[in-house]
Amino acid sequence: MKFAYGNWKMSQSLANLQKFFAEFSFKNSNVEVGIFPTALHIPASLSRGYLIGAQDCSTEKEGAFTGELSAQSIKELGAGAVLVGHSERRQRGAETNGSLRKKAERALEAGLKVVFCIGETDAERTAGQTEDVLEDQLTAVDGISSSLIIAYEPVWAIGTGRVASAEDVKSAHQFVWSRTPKALGVLYGGSVKPDNSQVLARIEGVSGFLIGGASLQAGSLTKIAESLV
Ligand code: PGA
């Protein structure tokens, strides 16, 4: 199974969401399309024939946690997946390996698919620390990685137009697979576009993509998903 997952972040209006689903019709039994809208837009995204997920969940099951979303409530709403550890959440949410593990566990308990995101910053990459960073981030999911989809997203490639080279993607994916051999898939994310997805899709170890900006329009997500067929 290949995966074409669109992370809509906070970038899609309700009107554009309706337009997207009116135009998007990609279907292929070998490529699972998933859309991760804002949690408020999950209801409007359901019953379209695609996996729908949230962009984050709480470390806690329930209780006095103002503003947080429990994995259980995401599931109850009808969503089927959640992103955990996206770099934008890591940066803004003071995440630790411990908190990310709790989120992944809450999500798995609730019966959600988990896309666990990892990736090095530009400074870490320049310092030659990519594998050390990935290794450290993956310790958060020791023992549960066979239930997860991992998304390798170099932070410096997210939203920048600077896509990682084929060699970098290949070696990072090789490393992630060696560390989590039973993962359900290892996605690449970071400036995936219709004009580079063909090449990226053919790199050994790439099970699909986590796509930000280019997943907002039906036409570009269709082209990217087609490159995985
Ligand atoms: P991008 O975002 O495709 O816009 O670089 C990817 C992501 O953040 O998942």
GROMACS .gro file of C-alpha atoms and ligand atoms in nm:
model
  238
    1MET     CA    1   0.000   0.000   0.000
    2LYS     CA    2   0.120   0.350  -0.086
    3PHE     CA    3   0.003   0.664   0.094
    4ALA     CA    4  -0.080   1.014  -0.033
    5TYR     CA    5  -0.159   1.215   0.278
    6GLY     CA    6  -0.244   1.585   0.265
    7ASN     CA    7  -0.171   1.798   0.570
    8TRP     CA    8  -0.390   2.105   0.530
    9LYS     CA    9  -0.248   2.276   0.840
   10MET     CA   10  -0.451   2.595   0.901
   11SER     CA   11  -0.445   2.682   0.531
   12GLN     CA   12  -0.782   2.574   0.390
   13SER     CA   13  -1.103   2.776   0.416
   14LEU     CA   14  -1.436   2.596   0.440
   15ALA     CA   15  -1.529   2.724   0.095
   16ASN     CA   16  -1.205   2.591  -0.055
   17LEU     CA   17  -1.255   2.262   0.126
   18GLN     CA   18  -1.593   2.219  -0.048
   19LYS     CA   19  -1.435   2.312  -0.381
   20PHE     CA   20  -1.153   2.062  -0.324
   21PHE     CA   21  -1.389   1.772  -0.258
   22ALA     CA   22  -1.611   1.869  -0.551
   23GLU     CA   23  -1.309   1.846  -0.782
   24PHE     CA   24  -1.104   1.563  -0.631
   25SER     CA   25  -1.188   1.215  -0.752
   26PHE     CA   26  -0.861   1.016  -0.739
   27LYS     CA   27  -0.920   0.651  -0.646
   28ASN     CA   28  -0.676   0.365  -0.663
   29SER     CA   29  -0.677   0.046  -0.461
   30ASN     CA   30  -0.298   0.068  -0.408
   31VAL     CA   31  -0.285   0.430  -0.292
   32GLU     CA   32  -0.460   0.543   0.024
   33VAL     CA   33  -0.549   0.911   0.017
   34GLY     CA   34  -0.573   1.079   0.356
   35ILE     CA   35  -0.671   1.437   0.431
   36PHE     CA   36  -0.580   1.610   0.756
   37PRO     CA   37  -0.790   1.928   0.775
   38THR     CA   38  -0.821   2.144   1.085
   39ALA     CA   39  -1.015   1.951   1.348
   40LEU     CA   40  -1.309   2.188   1.302
   41HIS     CA   41  -1.328   2.084   0.937
   42ILE     CA   42  -1.329   1.710   1.003
   43PRO     CA   43  -1.711   1.678   0.989
   44ALA     CA   44  -1.728   1.857   0.652
   45SER     CA   45  -1.455   1.625   0.518
   46LEU     CA   46  -1.616   1.295   0.616
   47SER     CA   47  -1.813   1.062   0.387
   48ARG     CA   48  -1.611   1.159   0.082
   49GLY     CA   49  -1.444   0.819   0.044
   50TYR     CA   50  -1.105   0.920   0.188
   51LEU     CA   51  -0.928   0.869   0.518
   52ILE     CA   52  -0.973   1.180   0.731
   53GLY     CA   53  -0.745   1.265   1.022
   54ALA     CA   54  -0.662   1.527   1.282
   55GLN     CA   55  -0.331   1.715   1.298
   56ASP     CA   56  -0.260   1.650   1.665
   57CYS     CA   57  -0.416   1.498   1.977
   58SER     CA   58  -0.380   1.530   2.352
   59THR     CA   59  -0.144   1.325   2.566
   60GLU     CA   60  -0.440   1.273   2.801
   61LYS     CA   61  -0.759   1.070   2.773
   62GLU     CA   62  -0.993   1.330   2.920
   63GLY     CA   63  -1.015   1.596   3.186
   64ALA     CA   64  -0.928   1.956   3.255
   65PHE     CA   65  -0.717   2.029   2.946
   66THR     CA   66  -0.867   2.340   2.791
   67GLY     CA   67  -0.827   2.361   2.417
   68GLU     CA   68  -0.697   2.006   2.368
   69LEU     CA   69  -0.852   1.730   2.159
   70SER     CA   70  -0.864   1.375   2.289
   71ALA     CA   71  -0.787   1.090   2.050
   72GLN     CA   72  -1.115   0.934   2.156
   73SER     CA   73  -1.316   1.241   2.055
   74ILE     CA   74  -1.138   1.249   1.719
   75LYS     CA   75  -1.237   0.887   1.667
   76GLU     CA   76  -1.594   0.950   1.783
   77LEU     CA   77  -1.625   1.226   1.528
   78GLY     CA   78  -1.556   0.971   1.257
   79ALA     CA   79  -1.193   1.046   1.176
   80GLY     CA   80  -0.954   0.756   1.130
   81ALA     CA   81  -0.607   0.897   1.181
   82VAL     CA   82  -0.394   1.158   1.351
   83LEU     CA   83  -0.057   1.322   1.291
   84VAL     CA   84   0.174   1.307   1.592
   85GLY     CA   85   0.495   1.507   1.623
   86HIS     CA   86   0.469   1.727   1.315
   87SER     CA   87   0.764   1.968   1.330
   88GLU     CA   88   0.531   2.268   1.350
   89ARG     CA   89   0.373   2.114   1.662
   90ARG     CA   90   0.714   2.018   1.797
   91GLN     CA   91   0.826   2.381   1.760
   92ARG     CA   92   0.513   2.545   1.896
   93GLY     CA   93   0.402   2.287   2.148
   94ALA     CA   94   0.718   2.212   2.349
   95GLU     CA   95   0.690   1.845   2.263
   96THR     CA   96   0.922   1.587   2.415
   97ASN     CA   97   0.975   1.222   2.329
   98GLY     CA   98   0.771   1.144   2.640
   99SER     CA   99   0.472   1.356   2.541
  100LEU     CA  100   0.481   1.229   2.182
  101ARG     CA  101   0.482   0.871   2.301
  102LYS     CA  102   0.175   0.942   2.514
  103LYS     CA  103  -0.002   1.098   2.215
  104ALA     CA  104   0.080   0.798   1.996
  105GLU     CA  105  -0.042   0.561   2.265
  106ARG     CA  106  -0.368   0.753   2.320
  107ALA     CA  107  -0.429   0.750   1.945
  108LEU     CA  108  -0.360   0.378   1.905
  109GLU     CA  109  -0.584   0.298   2.204
  110ALA     CA  110  -0.862   0.497   2.038
  111GLY     CA  111  -0.818   0.297   1.718
  112LEU     CA  112  -0.670   0.577   1.508
  113LYS     CA  113  -0.394   0.534   1.253
  114VAL     CA  114  -0.089   0.729   1.366
  115VAL     CA  115   0.144   0.918   1.134
  116PHE     CA  116   0.449   0.980   1.351
  117CYS     CA  117   0.658   1.266   1.210
  118ILE     CA  118   1.033   1.299   1.249
  119GLY     CA  119   1.303   1.506   1.084
  120GLU     CA  120   1.616   1.710   1.139
  121THR     CA  121   1.659   2.088   1.123
  122ASP     CA  122   1.893   2.260   0.881
  123ALA     CA  123   2.150   2.321   1.158
  124GLU     CA  124   2.141   1.956   1.264
  125ARG     CA  125   2.182   1.845   0.905
  126THR     CA  126   2.475   2.079   0.847
  127ALA     CA  127   2.638   1.948   1.164
  128GLY     CA  128   2.609   1.593   1.028
  129GLN     CA  129   2.362   1.492   1.298
  130THR     CA  130   2.071   1.373   1.084
  131GLU     CA  131   2.086   1.008   1.189
  132ASP     CA  132   2.144   1.093   1.555
  133VAL     CA  133   1.836   1.316   1.553
  134LEU     CA  134   1.621   1.054   1.381
  135GLU     CA  135   1.749   0.789   1.619
  136ASP     CA  136   1.659   1.003   1.919
  137GLN     CA  137   1.314   1.091   1.782
  138LEU     CA  138   1.242   0.725   1.709
  139THR     CA  139   1.319   0.617   2.065
  140ALA     CA  140   0.982   0.777   2.150
  141VAL     CA  141   0.806   0.493   1.970
  142ASP     CA  142   1.023   0.197   2.066
  143GLY     CA  143   0.802  -0.110   2.091
  144ILE     CA  144   0.504   0.045   1.911
  145SER     CA  145   0.659   0.140   1.576
  146SER     CA  146   0.508  -0.165   1.402
  147SER     CA  147   0.167   0.002   1.451
  148LEU     CA  148   0.274   0.335   1.303
  149ILE     CA  149   0.327   0.507   0.974
  150ILE     CA  150   0.645   0.713   1.004
  151ALA     CA  151   0.680   1.039   0.811
  152TYR     CA  152   1.035   1.158   0.749
  153GLU     CA  153   1.012   1.533   0.700
  154PRO     CA  154   1.338   1.727   0.705
  155VAL     CA  155   1.237   2.052   0.876
  156TRP     CA  156   1.438   2.260   0.629
  157ALA     CA  157   1.236   2.118   0.339
  158ILE     CA  158   0.891   2.195   0.481
  159GLY     CA  159   0.719   2.481   0.304
  160THR     CA  160   1.048   2.609   0.165
  161GLY     CA  161   1.054   2.466  -0.187
  162ARG     CA  162   1.388   2.305  -0.095
  163VAL     CA  163   1.320   1.938  -0.150
  164ALA     CA  164   1.573   1.687  -0.016
  165SER     CA  165   1.794   1.526  -0.278
  166ALA     CA  166   1.723   1.171  -0.391
  167GLU     CA  167   2.038   1.053  -0.208
  168ASP     CA  168   1.934   1.224   0.117
  169VAL     CA  169   1.584   1.080   0.097
  170LYS     CA  170   1.717   0.735   0.019
  171SER     CA  171   1.968   0.727   0.302
  172ALA     CA  172   1.726   0.873   0.558
  173HIS     CA  173   1.458   0.623   0.460
  174GLN     CA  174   1.707   0.338   0.475
  175PHE     CA  175   1.801   0.450   0.825
  176VAL     CA  176   1.437   0.478   0.938
  177TRP     CA  177   1.355   0.134   0.798
  178SER     CA  178   1.659  -0.017   0.969
  179ARG     CA  179   1.541   0.132   1.297
  180THR     CA  180   1.168   0.052   1.254
  181PRO     CA  181   1.160  -0.246   1.014
  182LYS     CA  182   0.796  -0.331   1.082
  183ALA     CA  183   0.652   0.018   1.041
  184LEU     CA  184   0.339   0.029   0.825
  185GLY     CA  185   0.514   0.270   0.591
  186VAL     CA  186   0.773   0.545   0.577
  187LEU     CA  187   0.653   0.860   0.404
  188TYR     CA  188   0.860   1.149   0.275
  189GLY     CA  189   0.741   1.503   0.338
  190GLY     CA  190   0.880   1.846   0.258
  191SER     CA  191   0.799   2.047  -0.056
  192VAL     CA  192   0.652   1.750  -0.244
  193LYS     CA  193   0.501   1.891  -0.565
  194PRO     CA  194   0.363   1.748  -0.889
  195ASP     CA  195   0.695   1.824  -1.061
  196ASN     CA  196   0.913   1.626  -0.819
  197SER     CA  197   0.679   1.351  -0.698
  198GLN     CA  198   0.756   1.112  -0.986
  199VAL     CA  199   1.123   1.103  -0.895
  200LEU     CA  200   1.063   1.091  -0.519
  201ALA     CA  201   0.806   0.811  -0.555
  202ARG     CA  202   1.067   0.587  -0.715
  203ILE     CA  203   1.321   0.613  -0.437
  204GLU     CA  204   1.370   0.286  -0.252
  205GLY     CA  205   1.200   0.286   0.087
  206VAL     CA  206   0.953   0.566   0.011
  207SER     CA  207   0.599   0.441   0.085
  208GLY     CA  208   0.431   0.766  -0.007
  209PHE     CA  209   0.411   1.131   0.088
  210LEU     CA  210   0.292   1.372   0.353
  211ILE     CA  211   0.209   1.679   0.147
  212GLY     CA  212   0.144   2.028   0.274
  213GLY     CA  213   0.094   2.315   0.029
  214ALA     CA  214   0.047   2.100  -0.281
  215SER     CA  215  -0.236   1.903  -0.120
  216LEU     CA  216  -0.465   2.206  -0.100
  217GLN     CA  217  -0.565   2.191  -0.467
  218ALA     CA  218  -0.739   1.887  -0.612
  219GLY     CA  219  -0.535   1.903  -0.933
  220SER     CA  220  -0.194   1.896  -0.770
  221LEU     CA  221  -0.284   1.630  -0.513
  222THR     CA  222  -0.422   1.415  -0.796
  223LYS     CA  223  -0.093   1.439  -0.988
  224ILE     CA  224   0.109   1.354  -0.679
  225ALA     CA  225  -0.115   1.058  -0.592
  226GLU     CA  226  -0.089   0.935  -0.952
  227SER     CA  227   0.288   0.927  -0.924
  228LEU     CA  228   0.249   0.659  -0.654
  229VAL     CA  229   0.041   0.425  -0.869
  230PGA     P1  230   0.498   2.119   0.247
  230PGA     O1  231   0.459   2.067   0.394
  230PGA     O2  232   0.462   2.008   0.150
  230PGA     O3  233   0.417   2.241   0.226
  230PGA     O4  234   0.645   2.143   0.248
  230PGA     C1  235   0.479   1.932   0.432
  230PGA     C2  236   0.432   1.910   0.573
  230PGA     O5  237   0.448   1.998   0.658
  230PGA     O6  238   0.379   1.800   0.605
   0.00000   0.00000   0.00000
